[in-house]
Structures are given as structure tokens and as C-alpha cells.
Amino acid sequence: MQRSREVQEPCWNCRDKHLKCDKQTPKCGRCEAKNLDCVVVSKRQIFRQGSTAHFSEDQHWVNSRPKRARLRVHDTGGSVVSNVQFDPSIGHTDHGPSSIPPTSPTTQHSSEPFNFFDFTASENQRLHALAITACEADQLAHNISSLTGPLFREDESPQDSVTSEFSSQLLDISDPRFPAHALSVSRSPEQIGHRDSSEGTNSFSGPVQSGYSPTSTSSDSALEPFESVQEACLLRYFIEELSPWFDVCDDRRHFQVEVPYRARHCPPLRNAIYAVASRHLSRLPQYRTSKGPKYKGQVLPHLSTSTAVEYMLKCIPALIDFHKICDREYQENIMAAAVILRQYEEIEEEEEIDSSTGARDQQPVNFLAIIQAIIETTASIPTHHSFANAVFWIAIRQEIYYALAMQRFPRMTPDQDKRQGASAANKLILFAGDVTRWWLGDRSPLDWAVLKEKLHSITKELMPEFVPILDNKADKSKGEIFSTVWYCSSAQVFGAQHYEIARMMLIAENPNIRNDPHCRIAHRKVEAQVRSIVLNICGIGLSHQNFSPALVNAVISIILYGEYFTDPREREALEAVIEKTKAIHAWPMRKLHHAVKAKWEFIDSEDY
């Protein structure tokens, strides 16, 4: 009589033929029917049965269980007291010097008992910068958005004593990126978690190290000259060449004056500057030599196309842990790093294609989702925070650029306080953003009428401040295409161009034209008006060629309504504007240029 065997393993015959064994004894059913020898497969041993190693009785063993600490930072006006307690609920054996004593100096004199919480799934996500992918970046951005609340209270002033809501977060000090010096006691706000400015200047010879602390602020330690000539050149390049992009409507020039100073003490902000500067510098042909890029007489042999990526990856840990930051100034630094990195993404968006293979040199790493999640938090910043407010307006301008160039609906909407306190140029930019939202939305005729009425008010109230100092109309008889228009400041240039873009869109997208009894005549009139505005915007940009955003706005106008041009000379002039923007400012123009040419080819085809 057969019975089930005790060892629940199949026989070799059934396993070899991938058949289900009934595991009967002494023979399974299949072996019994075919009169085969039924040999049971021996159970595999997962673990080694023994070891010959011998250890002394006083051997110190390393605890493999992670230790979790809670870091509390209290801003008392003069100093920040950092209290750390380890979770006693986590079983660990503190044997030997490898373990942290439970009664270290950092845990004494606790003023109140701590409540310990389990990490949520999103808080436990730790991602090494070199392994992160765009898909994971989207998930991390969702986690940041869900965990990050308003950064500043409206009733909070810069001098107020603050206990940040982020101090309730638990920090995993077993994370190799968490610096040990962040657990010090009674350090001033300027001393917490920062390295000397000479750190981060080494060449990239090892794994990427972020060098940041979630509670870092600026340092009062004495500054020293950079050890790396390359990074000194990159910082100067940012100050002289790139900071005007960010300070376009900022009279206080925060990104030219304050950001470089903060970057000397803040590694993530410093690395963000290096990333955008190295990417832009390496794209310009006038700096290339046989020995490497050369800037201000300094040859930079180690500056390559991959250098910018390495600098950018150093910033990612700080961006991921943005929701843990307790210090307001450090929050502002990471916000500034985020908008700088988004500028890097704009430059990096169009990677050069290898002409021989038709493929990209390397797969781009896109962290725009993380950056976007941080930038969206700037909307909660009170207007009296000057530096953070400057970052907010840069984020708004970047939103409008992406909306117009990539047809992505803007996510950020300024509240009424920010609108009322905005400068004249920023009000024009906001109006262009409102028109863009309508254009990418349902294009309601009622909303168009409201925007049209608002345009009349802006023309009457604000535009008298934007009268150019020179306005020479193009002389077509001399072959001139663009007017010469000079303004006093970059804010006037940028504001005037956004006003023209908004006016152009309202004219071109007028929903009432289709109901006009003279529809064809109305369309021709609209096309003539739009062409005139496009040429005017391009004329403003060409009159301020050293100002990159002016030429970029000119290209935006060409992208939007370049198909309205049929004159070959005008088309050639518009293409020259696109190529000039790419040549002078290394702005990615290939996709945009191809899009405009595709529209012209379609219009010229017989199918149109």
C-alpha cells in the first residue's frame, strides 16, 4: 500500500520531465506505472551546515541593525540646540567601539521625552544618486509633494523664533550620506552641518559624495581661496555670464551677489552652480582649445561633457531630503539650487546627437520631477523673504518658458499678495502667464474677453514705464527686417517682450473671428498684426544680443506663429535669429528649429 512520503520533494524522473509528482512511497504513481526506479530528490541545503572558524571570547561584533535617531533643532535666536535620541525599541547590541553608546553627550539633558514613529514607505526611500532613474524621480517627487507642507508661516518674520515642522522627521543616521558632524550640540545656525569651502573642489576620482546635511546653513568659518582652478573658473563664469539670466527682473541682483556668497558655504548650491556653468561653458565653441576649454586665461583640461552630470548628481541627495530641512536659510539655498538645476535641464534637454550613429552620446538623466516638486513649494513663501521671493519669480518665468516652448500647462499660480506686490515687469510676466493658461486650457470666449479687457488696463497703466530710449523702424527698402529697439534695463526688455507675446496670442487666438461675416479679411488682418509683433519681439532681442532671455523670447515668438510668414527673406531672417541664439548662448534650438521648418514645409506643400 502506498502512502505519502515524509520528505515533500519530487522524484528525479518527474523533475527531469517537468511533471507533477504525487510524492507517494515507495514509488510515485508515474514511476510505478512505468516501472521506473523512483529516486527522491534530496532537499537542497540553503545554509552552510558548519564553520571551522574560531573567534576569541572578547571578539567585538558589528551591529548590523540600523540605528535611528531623531534630530530636533530649536532656533533660539542666538544658537541652535540639536538633540538626538536613539530609538530604544530597535534591538541592537552595543558591543565594542563600533556601536554608539546610548548615553552619548548628544543625548543628555533632554528637556522632554520624545515620541518615536515608524518611518513611512516614502521616508525610507534612499536612493543613491548614480542609480536614480527618471521613473524613480517621478515617484520621489510625489513623495516630496505629499510630505512637504508650507515652508513659512505668513505671520513669521525673519527674526522670529521658529521650531520647524520638519524637525519632527526621523533621520536614519546609518545612511552613509548623513554626516556625523550634523549631530553636534549647541552650534550656531551658521555652523550646523557645513564643510569648509575648500571641500568639494577635488576632481571626480571616486563615488559621488553629496556633502550636505539636512539641517545645514551658512558658516562663519574663514573663507579660503579655492584649491581647484576649474571650480573657481566655473563660479566666476556663473557670476559674470549666467547670473544675469536669473536676475533679469531683480534690482537687488540676488543671484549675482548673494548666491555666490551662499554657495561658498553650501555644497548643494555650489554644485548646482558648477553643473549649469560647466554645461554651458563646454557648449560654446569660442572657449574650446586642443588642451580643453579655456576661460580667463585658465585651461581646464578636466572639464568635459560628463563633468556637468557629475556635479548635478552631487545635488540630488539634498533635493530628495528637502522635506527634512529645518533651517530657513538652508531651505532657501536648496530652492535656489533647484531653479539653477532647472536652468541646467533646459540647456541639457537637447543632447547633441552623434552624427555617425544618429544616437545620443549618453542617456540623459532627468530629475525635473524632483526639482519641480521643490520649486512649487516657493509659492508659500511670504513676500518679505527677499531671497526666497527672488527664487519664486525665477520659477514663475521658467514655468512660462516651459509652457510656451513645450506647451506644458503651468502648475504655479501666484496668490493675490504676490500679484499686488510684484514689480511692473513681473506683472507683465504674470499677465503673459495668464494668457498662456487660457491658451493651453479651454480657450473660453468669456475668459478671452476678460483678458482682453485686462490688456487694455495694462496698456494704459503699466506700459508708460516701458517706453524705449530708441525705436528705429525697419526700412524695407534697405533690406532691413527687424527694428532697432533699445531699453534702459533688462527688466524693461523682458517685460516689454512678455507684453508683446501676450498681446500677440490674444490677437491670433481671437475666438470671435470665426463668427465674423468677413472672416477671410479678418484672418488676413490678424496675420499681418501677428507678423508685425513677431518682428518687433525679434528686433528687441537682437538689439540686446548679450542678454540671453531676450533672444530666447524672440525664438518663442517664432515658434508660436512662425507659420504666418511666407516671404523667403523674412523666413531666412527668422532662421538667423534661431541660429544666433544657439551660437551666442548655447541654447538648445535644434528641435525648435526643425518644428518651425516643418510648419513652413507643410504650408508650402500642395496639400495645404
Coordinates of C-alpha atoms in Angstrom, one line a residue:
M1 CA 0.0 0.0 0.0
Q2 CA 1.4 3.4 -1.0
R3 CA 1.5 6.3 1.4
S4 CA 2.7 9.9 1.1
R5 CA 6.4 10.2 1.9
E6 CA 7.5 12.4 4.7
V7 CA 10.0 14.4 2.6
Q8 CA 7.9 16.6 0.3
E9 CA 10.3 16.5 -2.6
P10 CA 9.6 15.1 -6.1
C11 CA 11.5 12.2 -7.6
W12 CA 14.2 12.7 -10.3
N13 CA 12.1 11.2 -13.1
C14 CA 9.2 13.7 -12.6
R15 CA 11.5 16.6 -12.1
D16 CA 13.5 15.8 -15.2
K17 CA 10.3 15.8 -17.3
H18 CA 8.8 18.7 -15.5
L19 CA 5.8 16.7 -14.4
K20 CA 3.9 16.9 -11.1
C21 CA 5.0 14.2 -8.7
D22 CA 2.3 12.7 -6.4
K23 CA 5.2 12.0 -3.8
Q24 CA 4.0 8.5 -2.9
T25 CA 6.2 6.0 -1.3
P26 CA 8.0 3.6 -2.0
K27 CA 7.3 4.7 -5.6
C28 CA 5.3 7.7 -7.0
G29 CA 2.4 6.9 -9.3
R30 CA 4.3 7.7 -12.5
C31 CA 7.3 5.6 -11.7
E32 CA 5.0 2.8 -10.6
A33 CA 3.1 2.8 -13.8
K34 CA 6.2 2.9 -16.0
N35 CA 8.2 0.5 -13.7
L36 CA 11.0 3.0 -13.2
D37 CA 13.3 3.4 -10.2
C38 CA 11.9 6.2 -8.1
V39 CA 14.7 8.2 -6.5
V40 CA 13.7 11.1 -4.4
V41 CA 15.5 14.4 -5.0
S42 CA 17.5 15.3 -1.9
K43 CA 16.5 18.6 -0.3
R44 CA 18.8 21.5 -1.1
Q45 CA 20.6 22.9 1.8
I46 CA 20.3 26.7 1.8
F47 CA 22.6 27.4 4.7
R48 CA 26.1 26.1 5.3
Q49 CA 26.0 23.4 8.0
G50 CA 29.1 24.3 9.8
S51 CA 32.1 26.5 10.1
T52 CA 35.7 25.9 11.1
A53 CA 36.3 29.5 12.0
H54 CA 37.2 30.2 15.7
F55 CA 36.9 33.5 17.4
S56 CA 38.1 34.8 20.7
E57 CA 35.7 35.2 23.6
D58 CA 36.2 39.0 23.6
Q59 CA 35.5 39.4 19.9
H60 CA 33.7 42.7 19.2
W61 CA 30.8 42.2 16.7
V62 CA 29.4 44.9 14.5
N63 CA 25.7 45.5 14.9
S64 CA 24.0 45.2 11.5
R65 CA 20.7 46.6 12.7
P66 CA 20.2 50.3 11.6
K67 CA 20.1 52.9 14.3
R68 CA 17.5 55.6 14.0
A69 CA 17.9 59.0 15.6
R70 CA 15.5 61.9 15.9
L71 CA 17.1 65.3 15.3
R72 CA 15.4 68.3 16.9
V73 CA 16.6 71.8 16.0
H74 CA 15.3 74.7 18.0
D75 CA 16.1 78.2 16.7
T76 CA 16.5 80.3 19.9
G77 CA 17.8 83.4 18.1
G78 CA 21.4 83.0 19.1
S79 CA 22.1 79.3 18.7
V80 CA 20.6 76.1 17.5
V81 CA 20.4 73.2 20.0
S82 CA 20.4 69.8 18.4
N83 CA 19.1 67.0 20.5
V84 CA 19.5 63.4 19.3
Q85 CA 18.0 60.3 21.0
F86 CA 18.3 56.8 19.7
D87 CA 15.2 54.6 19.5
P88 CA 15.3 52.1 22.3
S89 CA 12.7 50.0 20.6
I90 CA 15.2 48.9 18.0
G91 CA 17.0 45.9 19.2
H92 CA 20.8 46.3 19.0
T93 CA 23.7 45.1 20.9
D94 CA 26.3 47.7 21.7
H95 CA 29.4 45.6 21.9
G96 CA 32.6 47.4 21.3
P97 CA 33.6 50.7 19.8
S98 CA 31.7 50.1 16.7
S99 CA 28.4 50.9 18.4
I100 CA 27.2 54.3 19.5
P101 CA 26.7 54.4 23.3
P102 CA 23.1 55.1 24.3
T103 CA 24.2 57.8 26.7
S104 CA 26.4 59.9 24.5
P105 CA 26.8 63.7 25.1
T106 CA 24.3 64.4 22.4
T107 CA 21.5 62.6 24.3
Q108 CA 22.0 64.2 27.7
H109 CA 19.9 66.9 29.3
S110 CA 16.9 66.2 27.1
S111 CA 14.2 68.7 28.1
E112 CA 11.3 66.4 27.1
P113 CA 10.6 62.8 26.2
F114 CA 10.5 62.0 22.5
N115 CA 7.8 60.1 20.7
F116 CA 9.2 57.7 18.2
F117 CA 7.4 57.0 14.9
D118 CA 7.9 54.4 12.3
F119 CA 9.2 55.5 9.0
T120 CA 6.7 55.7 6.2
A121 CA 7.5 54.0 3.0
S122 CA 8.3 57.3 1.3
E123 CA 10.7 58.3 4.2
N124 CA 12.5 55.0 3.9
Q125 CA 13.3 55.6 0.2
R126 CA 17.0 56.1 0.0
L127 CA 18.3 56.4 -3.5
H128 CA 22.0 56.6 -4.4
A129 CA 22.5 59.5 -6.9
L130 CA 24.2 57.4 -9.5
A131 CA 21.5 54.8 -9.6
I132 CA 18.4 57.0 -9.7
T133 CA 16.2 56.9 -12.8
A134 CA 13.7 59.2 -14.3
C135 CA 10.9 56.9 -13.3
E136 CA 12.1 56.8 -9.7
A137 CA 12.4 60.6 -9.8
D138 CA 8.7 60.9 -10.5
Q139 CA 7.9 58.8 -7.5
L140 CA 10.3 60.8 -5.3
A141 CA 8.7 64.0 -6.5
H142 CA 5.3 62.7 -5.5
N143 CA 6.7 61.8 -2.0
I144 CA 8.2 65.2 -1.6
S145 CA 4.9 66.9 -2.6
S146 CA 3.0 64.8 -0.1
L147 CA 5.4 65.3 2.7
T148 CA 6.2 69.0 2.2
G149 CA 3.8 71.5 3.6
P150 CA 4.1 75.3 3.6
L151 CA 7.6 76.2 4.4
F152 CA 6.9 79.5 6.1
R153 CA 4.0 80.8 8.1
E154 CA 2.5 84.1 6.9
D155 CA 2.9 85.5 10.4
E156 CA 6.5 84.6 10.6
S157 CA 9.2 87.2 10.3
P158 CA 12.9 86.5 9.6
Q159 CA 13.7 87.3 13.2
D160 CA 11.0 85.0 14.8
S161 CA 12.0 82.1 16.9
V162 CA 11.0 79.0 14.9
T163 CA 10.7 75.3 15.6
S164 CA 10.3 73.9 12.1
E165 CA 7.6 71.3 11.4
F166 CA 10.3 69.4 9.6
S167 CA 12.2 68.8 12.9
S168 CA 9.6 66.0 13.6
Q169 CA 11.1 63.9 10.9
L170 CA 13.2 60.9 11.8
L171 CA 16.6 60.7 10.3
D172 CA 18.4 57.4 9.6
I173 CA 22.0 58.0 10.6
S174 CA 23.0 54.7 9.2
D175 CA 22.7 56.3 5.8
P176 CA 26.3 56.9 4.6
R177 CA 25.3 60.3 3.2
F178 CA 24.3 61.5 6.7
P179 CA 27.4 63.3 8.1
A180 CA 28.4 62.6 11.7
H181 CA 29.2 66.3 12.4
A182 CA 25.4 67.1 12.0
L183 CA 24.9 65.6 15.4
S184 CA 26.8 68.2 17.4
V185 CA 25.4 70.2 20.3
S186 CA 24.9 73.9 20.8
R187 CA 26.2 75.1 17.4
S188 CA 25.2 78.4 15.9
P189 CA 22.9 78.5 12.8
E190 CA 25.9 79.4 10.8
Q191 CA 27.9 76.3 11.9
I192 CA 25.5 73.4 11.5
G193 CA 26.4 70.7 9.1
H194 CA 28.7 72.6 6.7
R195 CA 32.1 71.9 5.4
D196 CA 34.8 74.3 4.6
S197 CA 34.6 76.0 1.3
S198 CA 37.6 74.0 0.1
E199 CA 35.5 70.8 0.2
G200 CA 34.0 69.7 -3.0
T201 CA 36.9 71.1 -5.0
N202 CA 38.6 67.8 -5.6
S203 CA 38.5 66.2 -9.0
F204 CA 36.0 63.4 -9.7
S205 CA 38.0 60.4 -8.8
G206 CA 35.6 58.4 -6.6
P207 CA 32.0 57.9 -5.8
V208 CA 29.8 61.0 -5.8
Q209 CA 29.6 62.5 -2.4
S210 CA 26.9 65.0 -1.7
G211 CA 28.5 66.7 1.3
Y212 CA 25.3 68.0 2.6
S213 CA 23.3 67.9 5.9
P214 CA 19.5 68.2 6.1
T215 CA 20.0 71.0 8.7
S216 CA 22.8 72.9 7.1
T217 CA 23.1 76.6 7.0
S218 CA 25.8 79.1 6.2
S219 CA 29.1 79.1 8.1
D220 CA 31.1 81.8 9.7
S221 CA 34.3 80.0 9.2
A222 CA 37.0 81.9 7.4
L223 CA 36.9 81.5 3.7
E224 CA 39.9 80.3 1.7
P225 CA 40.6 80.5 -2.0
F226 CA 39.5 77.6 -4.0
E227 CA 42.1 74.8 -4.4
S228 CA 40.6 73.9 -7.8
V229 CA 41.2 76.3 -10.6
Q230 CA 38.3 74.7 -12.6
E231 CA 35.7 75.3 -9.9
A232 CA 37.0 78.9 -9.4
C233 CA 36.5 79.5 -13.1
L234 CA 33.0 77.9 -13.0
L235 CA 31.9 80.1 -10.2
R236 CA 33.2 83.2 -11.9
Y237 CA 31.6 82.1 -15.2
F238 CA 28.3 81.8 -13.4
I239 CA 28.7 85.3 -11.8
E240 CA 29.6 87.1 -15.0
E241 CA 27.8 85.1 -17.7
L242 CA 24.8 83.2 -16.2
S243 CA 23.6 85.2 -13.2
P244 CA 22.0 87.9 -15.5
W245 CA 19.7 85.2 -16.7
F246 CA 18.3 84.8 -13.2
D247 CA 18.5 88.5 -12.1
V248 CA 16.6 89.7 -15.2
C249 CA 13.8 91.4 -13.1
D250 CA 15.7 91.6 -9.8
D251 CA 17.0 95.0 -8.9
R252 CA 19.0 93.6 -5.9
R253 CA 20.8 91.0 -8.2
H254 CA 20.5 88.2 -5.7
F255 CA 21.9 85.6 -8.0
Q256 CA 24.9 87.7 -8.9
V257 CA 25.7 88.9 -5.4
E258 CA 24.2 86.7 -2.7
V259 CA 24.1 83.3 -4.3
P260 CA 27.9 83.0 -4.9
Y261 CA 28.5 84.0 -1.3
R262 CA 26.0 81.4 0.0
A263 CA 27.4 78.8 -2.3
R264 CA 30.9 79.2 -0.6
H265 CA 29.2 77.6 2.4
C266 CA 26.5 75.4 0.8
P267 CA 27.8 72.4 -1.2
P268 CA 24.5 71.6 -3.0
L269 CA 24.1 75.2 -4.1
R270 CA 27.7 75.3 -5.1
N271 CA 27.5 72.1 -7.1
A272 CA 24.3 73.3 -8.9
I273 CA 26.3 76.4 -10.0
Y274 CA 29.1 74.2 -11.2
A275 CA 26.7 72.0 -13.1
V276 CA 25.0 74.7 -15.1
A277 CA 28.3 76.7 -15.6
S278 CA 30.2 73.7 -16.8
R279 CA 27.4 72.5 -19.2
H280 CA 27.1 76.0 -20.7
L281 CA 30.8 76.7 -20.9
S282 CA 31.6 73.3 -22.6
R283 CA 29.0 74.0 -25.3
L284 CA 30.4 77.3 -26.5
P285 CA 33.0 76.9 -29.3
Q286 CA 34.9 80.1 -28.5
Y287 CA 36.2 78.6 -25.3
R288 CA 37.4 75.3 -26.9
T289 CA 41.1 74.6 -27.4
S290 CA 43.1 71.5 -28.2
K291 CA 44.0 71.1 -24.5
G292 CA 40.5 71.7 -23.2
P293 CA 38.2 74.7 -22.6
K294 CA 40.0 77.9 -21.7
Y295 CA 38.4 80.6 -19.7
K296 CA 40.0 83.9 -18.5
G297 CA 43.4 82.5 -19.5
Q298 CA 42.9 79.3 -17.5
V299 CA 43.0 76.0 -19.3
L300 CA 40.5 73.5 -17.9
P301 CA 41.7 70.1 -19.2
H302 CA 39.4 68.1 -16.9
L303 CA 36.2 69.9 -18.0
S304 CA 34.2 67.6 -20.3
T305 CA 30.6 66.9 -21.2
S306 CA 30.3 64.5 -18.3
T307 CA 31.6 66.9 -15.7
A308 CA 28.2 68.7 -15.5
V309 CA 26.4 65.5 -14.9
E310 CA 28.7 64.6 -12.0
Y311 CA 28.2 68.0 -10.4
M312 CA 24.5 67.7 -10.9
L313 CA 24.4 64.2 -9.3
K314 CA 26.0 65.6 -6.2
C315 CA 23.0 67.8 -5.6
I316 CA 20.4 65.0 -5.8
P317 CA 20.6 63.8 -2.1
A318 CA 19.9 67.3 -0.9
L319 CA 16.9 67.6 -3.2
I320 CA 15.5 64.3 -2.2
D321 CA 15.7 65.1 1.5
F322 CA 14.4 68.7 1.1
H323 CA 11.4 67.9 3.3
K324 CA 13.7 67.2 6.2
I325 CA 15.4 70.6 6.2
C326 CA 14.8 72.6 9.4
D327 CA 16.7 75.8 8.8
R328 CA 15.0 78.5 6.7
E329 CA 18.2 79.8 5.1
Y330 CA 19.2 76.3 4.0
Q331 CA 15.7 75.8 2.6
E332 CA 16.3 78.9 0.5
N333 CA 19.7 77.6 -0.6
I334 CA 18.1 74.4 -1.9
M335 CA 15.3 76.3 -3.6
A336 CA 18.0 78.4 -5.4
A337 CA 19.8 75.2 -6.3
A338 CA 16.6 73.8 -7.7
V339 CA 15.9 76.7 -10.1
I340 CA 19.6 76.7 -11.2
L341 CA 19.3 73.0 -11.9
R342 CA 16.1 73.5 -13.9
Q343 CA 18.0 76.0 -16.0
Y344 CA 20.5 73.2 -16.4
E345 CA 17.7 70.9 -17.5
E346 CA 16.6 73.5 -20.1
I347 CA 20.2 73.6 -21.5
E348 CA 20.6 69.8 -21.2
E349 CA 17.2 69.0 -22.7
E350 CA 18.5 68.7 -26.2
E351 CA 21.6 66.5 -26.1
E352 CA 23.8 66.6 -29.2
I353 CA 23.2 63.6 -31.4
D354 CA 26.2 61.6 -32.7
S355 CA 26.2 62.2 -36.5
S356 CA 27.7 58.8 -37.2
T357 CA 25.2 56.7 -35.2
G358 CA 22.3 59.0 -35.0
A359 CA 22.0 58.3 -31.3
R360 CA 22.7 60.2 -28.2
D361 CA 26.2 60.2 -26.7
Q362 CA 24.7 59.2 -23.4
Q363 CA 21.3 58.6 -21.9
P364 CA 20.2 61.8 -20.2
V365 CA 19.3 61.8 -16.5
N366 CA 16.2 63.8 -15.9
F367 CA 15.5 65.0 -12.3
L368 CA 13.0 67.6 -13.3
A369 CA 10.2 65.9 -11.3
I370 CA 12.1 66.3 -8.1
I371 CA 13.2 69.9 -8.9
Q372 CA 9.6 70.8 -9.9
A373 CA 8.3 69.5 -6.5
I374 CA 10.7 71.7 -4.6
I375 CA 10.1 74.8 -6.8
E376 CA 6.3 74.5 -6.3
T377 CA 6.8 75.0 -2.6
T378 CA 8.1 78.5 -3.2
A379 CA 4.5 79.6 -3.8
S380 CA 4.0 79.5 0.0
I381 CA 6.9 81.9 0.7
P382 CA 5.8 85.3 2.3
T383 CA 6.8 88.3 0.2
H384 CA 9.0 89.8 2.9
H385 CA 11.5 86.9 2.5
S386 CA 13.6 88.8 -0.1
F387 CA 15.9 86.0 -1.3
A388 CA 13.2 83.3 -1.4
N389 CA 10.9 85.7 -3.2
A390 CA 13.5 86.2 -5.9
V391 CA 13.7 82.5 -6.3
F392 CA 9.9 82.4 -6.7
W393 CA 9.9 84.9 -9.5
I394 CA 12.6 83.0 -11.4
A395 CA 10.4 79.8 -11.0
I396 CA 7.4 81.7 -12.5
R397 CA 9.5 82.8 -15.5
Q398 CA 10.7 79.2 -16.0
E399 CA 7.2 77.9 -15.8
I400 CA 6.1 80.3 -18.6
Y401 CA 9.0 79.4 -20.7
Y402 CA 8.2 75.7 -20.5
A403 CA 4.5 76.4 -21.1
L404 CA 5.2 78.4 -24.3
A405 CA 8.1 76.3 -25.7
M406 CA 6.9 72.8 -24.7
Q407 CA 3.1 73.5 -24.4
R408 CA 3.1 72.3 -20.8
F409 CA 0.3 73.7 -18.7
P410 CA 1.8 76.0 -15.9
R411 CA 1.4 74.5 -12.4
M412 CA 2.3 77.5 -10.3
T413 CA -0.3 80.2 -9.7
P414 CA 0.8 83.2 -7.6
D415 CA -1.6 84.3 -4.9
Q416 CA -3.1 87.8 -4.8
D417 CA -0.5 89.1 -2.3
K418 CA 2.4 88.3 -4.7
R419 CA 0.5 89.8 -7.6
Q420 CA -0.1 93.1 -5.8
G421 CA 3.5 93.3 -4.6
A422 CA 5.0 92.5 -7.9
S423 CA 7.1 94.9 -9.9
A424 CA 5.8 96.3 -13.2
A425 CA 7.9 93.8 -15.2
N426 CA 6.8 90.9 -13.1
K427 CA 3.1 92.0 -13.5
L428 CA 3.6 91.8 -17.3
I429 CA 5.2 88.4 -17.0
L430 CA 2.2 87.2 -14.8
F431 CA -0.2 88.5 -17.4
A432 CA 1.6 86.5 -20.1
G433 CA 1.3 83.5 -17.8
D434 CA -2.5 84.1 -17.5
V435 CA -2.8 84.3 -21.3
T436 CA -0.8 81.1 -21.6
R437 CA -3.1 79.3 -19.2
W438 CA -6.1 80.3 -21.3
W439 CA -4.3 79.3 -24.5
L440 CA -3.5 75.8 -23.1
G441 CA -6.9 75.5 -21.5
D442 CA -10.4 75.5 -22.9
R443 CA -10.0 78.9 -24.6
S444 CA -13.3 80.2 -23.3
P445 CA -14.6 83.3 -25.2
L446 CA -15.6 84.8 -21.9
D447 CA -12.2 84.4 -20.4
W448 CA -10.7 85.9 -23.6
A449 CA -12.9 88.9 -23.2
V450 CA -11.7 89.3 -19.6
L451 CA -8.0 89.0 -20.6
K452 CA -8.6 91.5 -23.5
E453 CA -10.0 94.0 -21.0
K454 CA -7.1 93.4 -18.7
L455 CA -4.7 94.0 -21.6
H456 CA -6.3 97.5 -22.1
S457 CA -5.8 98.3 -18.5
I458 CA -2.2 97.2 -18.5
T459 CA -1.5 99.2 -21.7
K460 CA -2.9 102.3 -20.0
E461 CA -1.4 101.8 -16.5
L462 CA 1.9 100.0 -16.9
M463 CA 3.2 100.4 -20.5
P464 CA 4.2 104.1 -20.0
E465 CA 7.0 102.7 -17.9
F466 CA 8.3 100.7 -20.8
V467 CA 8.9 103.4 -23.4
P468 CA 12.2 102.5 -25.2
I469 CA 15.0 105.0 -25.5
L470 CA 15.4 104.2 -29.2
D471 CA 12.9 102.8 -31.6
N472 CA 14.0 102.8 -35.3
K473 CA 11.6 101.1 -37.6
A474 CA 13.0 98.7 -40.1
D475 CA 13.5 100.2 -43.6
K476 CA 12.3 97.5 -46.0
S477 CA 13.8 99.5 -49.0
K478 CA 17.2 98.9 -47.5
G479 CA 16.6 95.2 -46.9
E480 CA 16.1 95.6 -43.2
I481 CA 13.7 93.1 -41.5
F482 CA 13.9 94.0 -37.8
S483 CA 13.5 97.3 -35.9
T484 CA 16.2 98.6 -33.6
V485 CA 14.7 98.9 -30.1
W486 CA 16.7 99.9 -27.0
Y487 CA 15.6 99.8 -23.4
C488 CA 17.2 101.1 -20.2
S489 CA 17.3 97.8 -18.3
S490 CA 16.9 94.1 -18.7
A491 CA 13.6 94.2 -16.7
Q492 CA 12.2 96.6 -19.3
V493 CA 13.4 94.3 -22.1
F494 CA 11.8 91.2 -20.5
G495 CA 8.6 92.9 -19.5
A496 CA 8.1 94.5 -22.9
Q497 CA 8.6 91.2 -24.7
H498 CA 6.2 89.4 -22.5
Y499 CA 3.6 92.1 -23.0
E500 CA 4.0 91.7 -26.8
I501 CA 3.8 87.9 -26.5
A502 CA 0.5 88.1 -24.6
R503 CA -0.9 90.7 -27.0
M504 CA 0.1 88.6 -29.9
M505 CA -1.6 85.5 -28.6
L506 CA -4.8 87.3 -27.8
I507 CA -4.9 88.7 -31.3
A508 CA -4.1 85.4 -33.0
E509 CA -6.4 83.2 -30.9
N510 CA -9.4 85.6 -31.0
P511 CA -12.4 83.2 -30.8
N512 CA -14.7 85.8 -32.3
I513 CA -13.1 85.7 -35.7
R514 CA -14.9 82.6 -36.9
N515 CA -18.2 84.4 -36.4
D516 CA -17.1 87.5 -38.4
P517 CA -19.1 87.8 -41.6
H518 CA -15.8 88.9 -43.3
C519 CA -13.9 86.0 -41.8
R520 CA -11.1 85.8 -44.5
I521 CA -10.4 89.5 -44.4
A522 CA -10.3 89.4 -40.6
H523 CA -7.8 86.5 -40.7
R524 CA -5.5 88.4 -43.1
K525 CA -5.6 91.4 -40.8
V526 CA -4.8 89.2 -37.8
E527 CA -1.9 87.5 -39.6
A528 CA -0.4 90.9 -40.6
Q529 CA -0.6 92.1 -37.0
V530 CA 1.0 88.9 -35.6
R531 CA 3.8 89.1 -38.1
S532 CA 4.5 92.7 -37.1
I533 CA 4.6 91.8 -33.4
V534 CA 6.9 88.8 -34.0
L535 CA 9.3 91.0 -35.9
N536 CA 9.2 93.6 -33.1
I537 CA 9.9 91.0 -30.5
C538 CA 12.9 89.7 -32.5
G539 CA 14.1 93.3 -33.0
I540 CA 14.1 93.8 -29.3
G541 CA 16.0 90.6 -28.8
L542 CA 18.6 91.4 -31.5
S543 CA 19.1 94.8 -30.0
H544 CA 20.1 93.2 -26.7
Q545 CA 22.0 90.2 -28.0
N546 CA 24.2 89.9 -24.9
F547 CA 21.0 89.3 -22.9
S548 CA 20.2 85.6 -23.4
P549 CA 16.5 85.7 -22.3
A550 CA 15.7 88.4 -24.8
L551 CA 16.8 86.2 -27.7
V552 CA 15.0 83.2 -26.2
N553 CA 11.8 85.2 -26.1
A554 CA 12.3 86.1 -29.7
V555 CA 12.6 82.4 -30.6
I556 CA 9.5 81.7 -28.6
S557 CA 7.5 84.1 -30.7
I558 CA 8.9 82.5 -33.9
I559 CA 7.8 79.0 -32.6
L560 CA 4.3 80.2 -31.8
Y561 CA 3.5 82.0 -35.1
G562 CA 6.3 81.5 -37.5
E563 CA 4.0 79.8 -39.9
Y564 CA 2.4 83.1 -40.6
F565 CA 5.5 84.1 -42.6
T566 CA 5.6 83.3 -46.3
D567 CA 8.2 85.8 -47.5
P568 CA 11.5 83.9 -48.1
R569 CA 13.6 86.8 -46.8
E570 CA 11.6 87.1 -43.6
R571 CA 11.9 83.3 -43.1
E572 CA 15.6 83.4 -43.6
A573 CA 15.9 86.3 -41.1
L574 CA 13.9 84.4 -38.5
E575 CA 16.1 81.3 -39.0
A576 CA 19.1 83.5 -38.4
V577 CA 17.7 84.6 -35.1
I578 CA 17.3 80.9 -34.0
E579 CA 20.9 80.1 -35.1
K580 CA 22.3 83.2 -33.4
T581 CA 20.6 82.3 -30.1
K582 CA 22.2 78.8 -30.4
A583 CA 25.6 80.2 -31.3
I584 CA 25.8 83.0 -28.8
H585 CA 24.2 81.5 -25.8
A586 CA 24.4 77.7 -26.4
W587 CA 20.7 77.4 -26.1
P588 CA 19.2 74.1 -27.4
M589 CA 17.5 75.1 -30.7
R590 CA 17.6 72.0 -32.9
K591 CA 14.1 70.7 -32.1
L592 CA 12.5 74.1 -32.2
H593 CA 14.2 75.0 -35.5
H594 CA 13.0 71.7 -37.0
A595 CA 9.5 72.4 -35.8
V596 CA 9.4 75.8 -37.5
K597 CA 10.8 74.4 -40.7
A598 CA 8.3 71.6 -40.7
K599 CA 5.4 74.1 -40.5
W600 CA 6.9 76.1 -43.4
E601 CA 7.3 72.9 -45.5
F602 CA 3.7 71.9 -44.8
I603 CA 2.4 75.4 -45.8
D604 CA 4.4 75.3 -49.0
S605 CA 3.3 71.8 -49.9
E606 CA 0.4 71.1 -52.3
D607 CA -1.6 69.5 -49.5
Y608 CA -2.0 72.8 -47.6

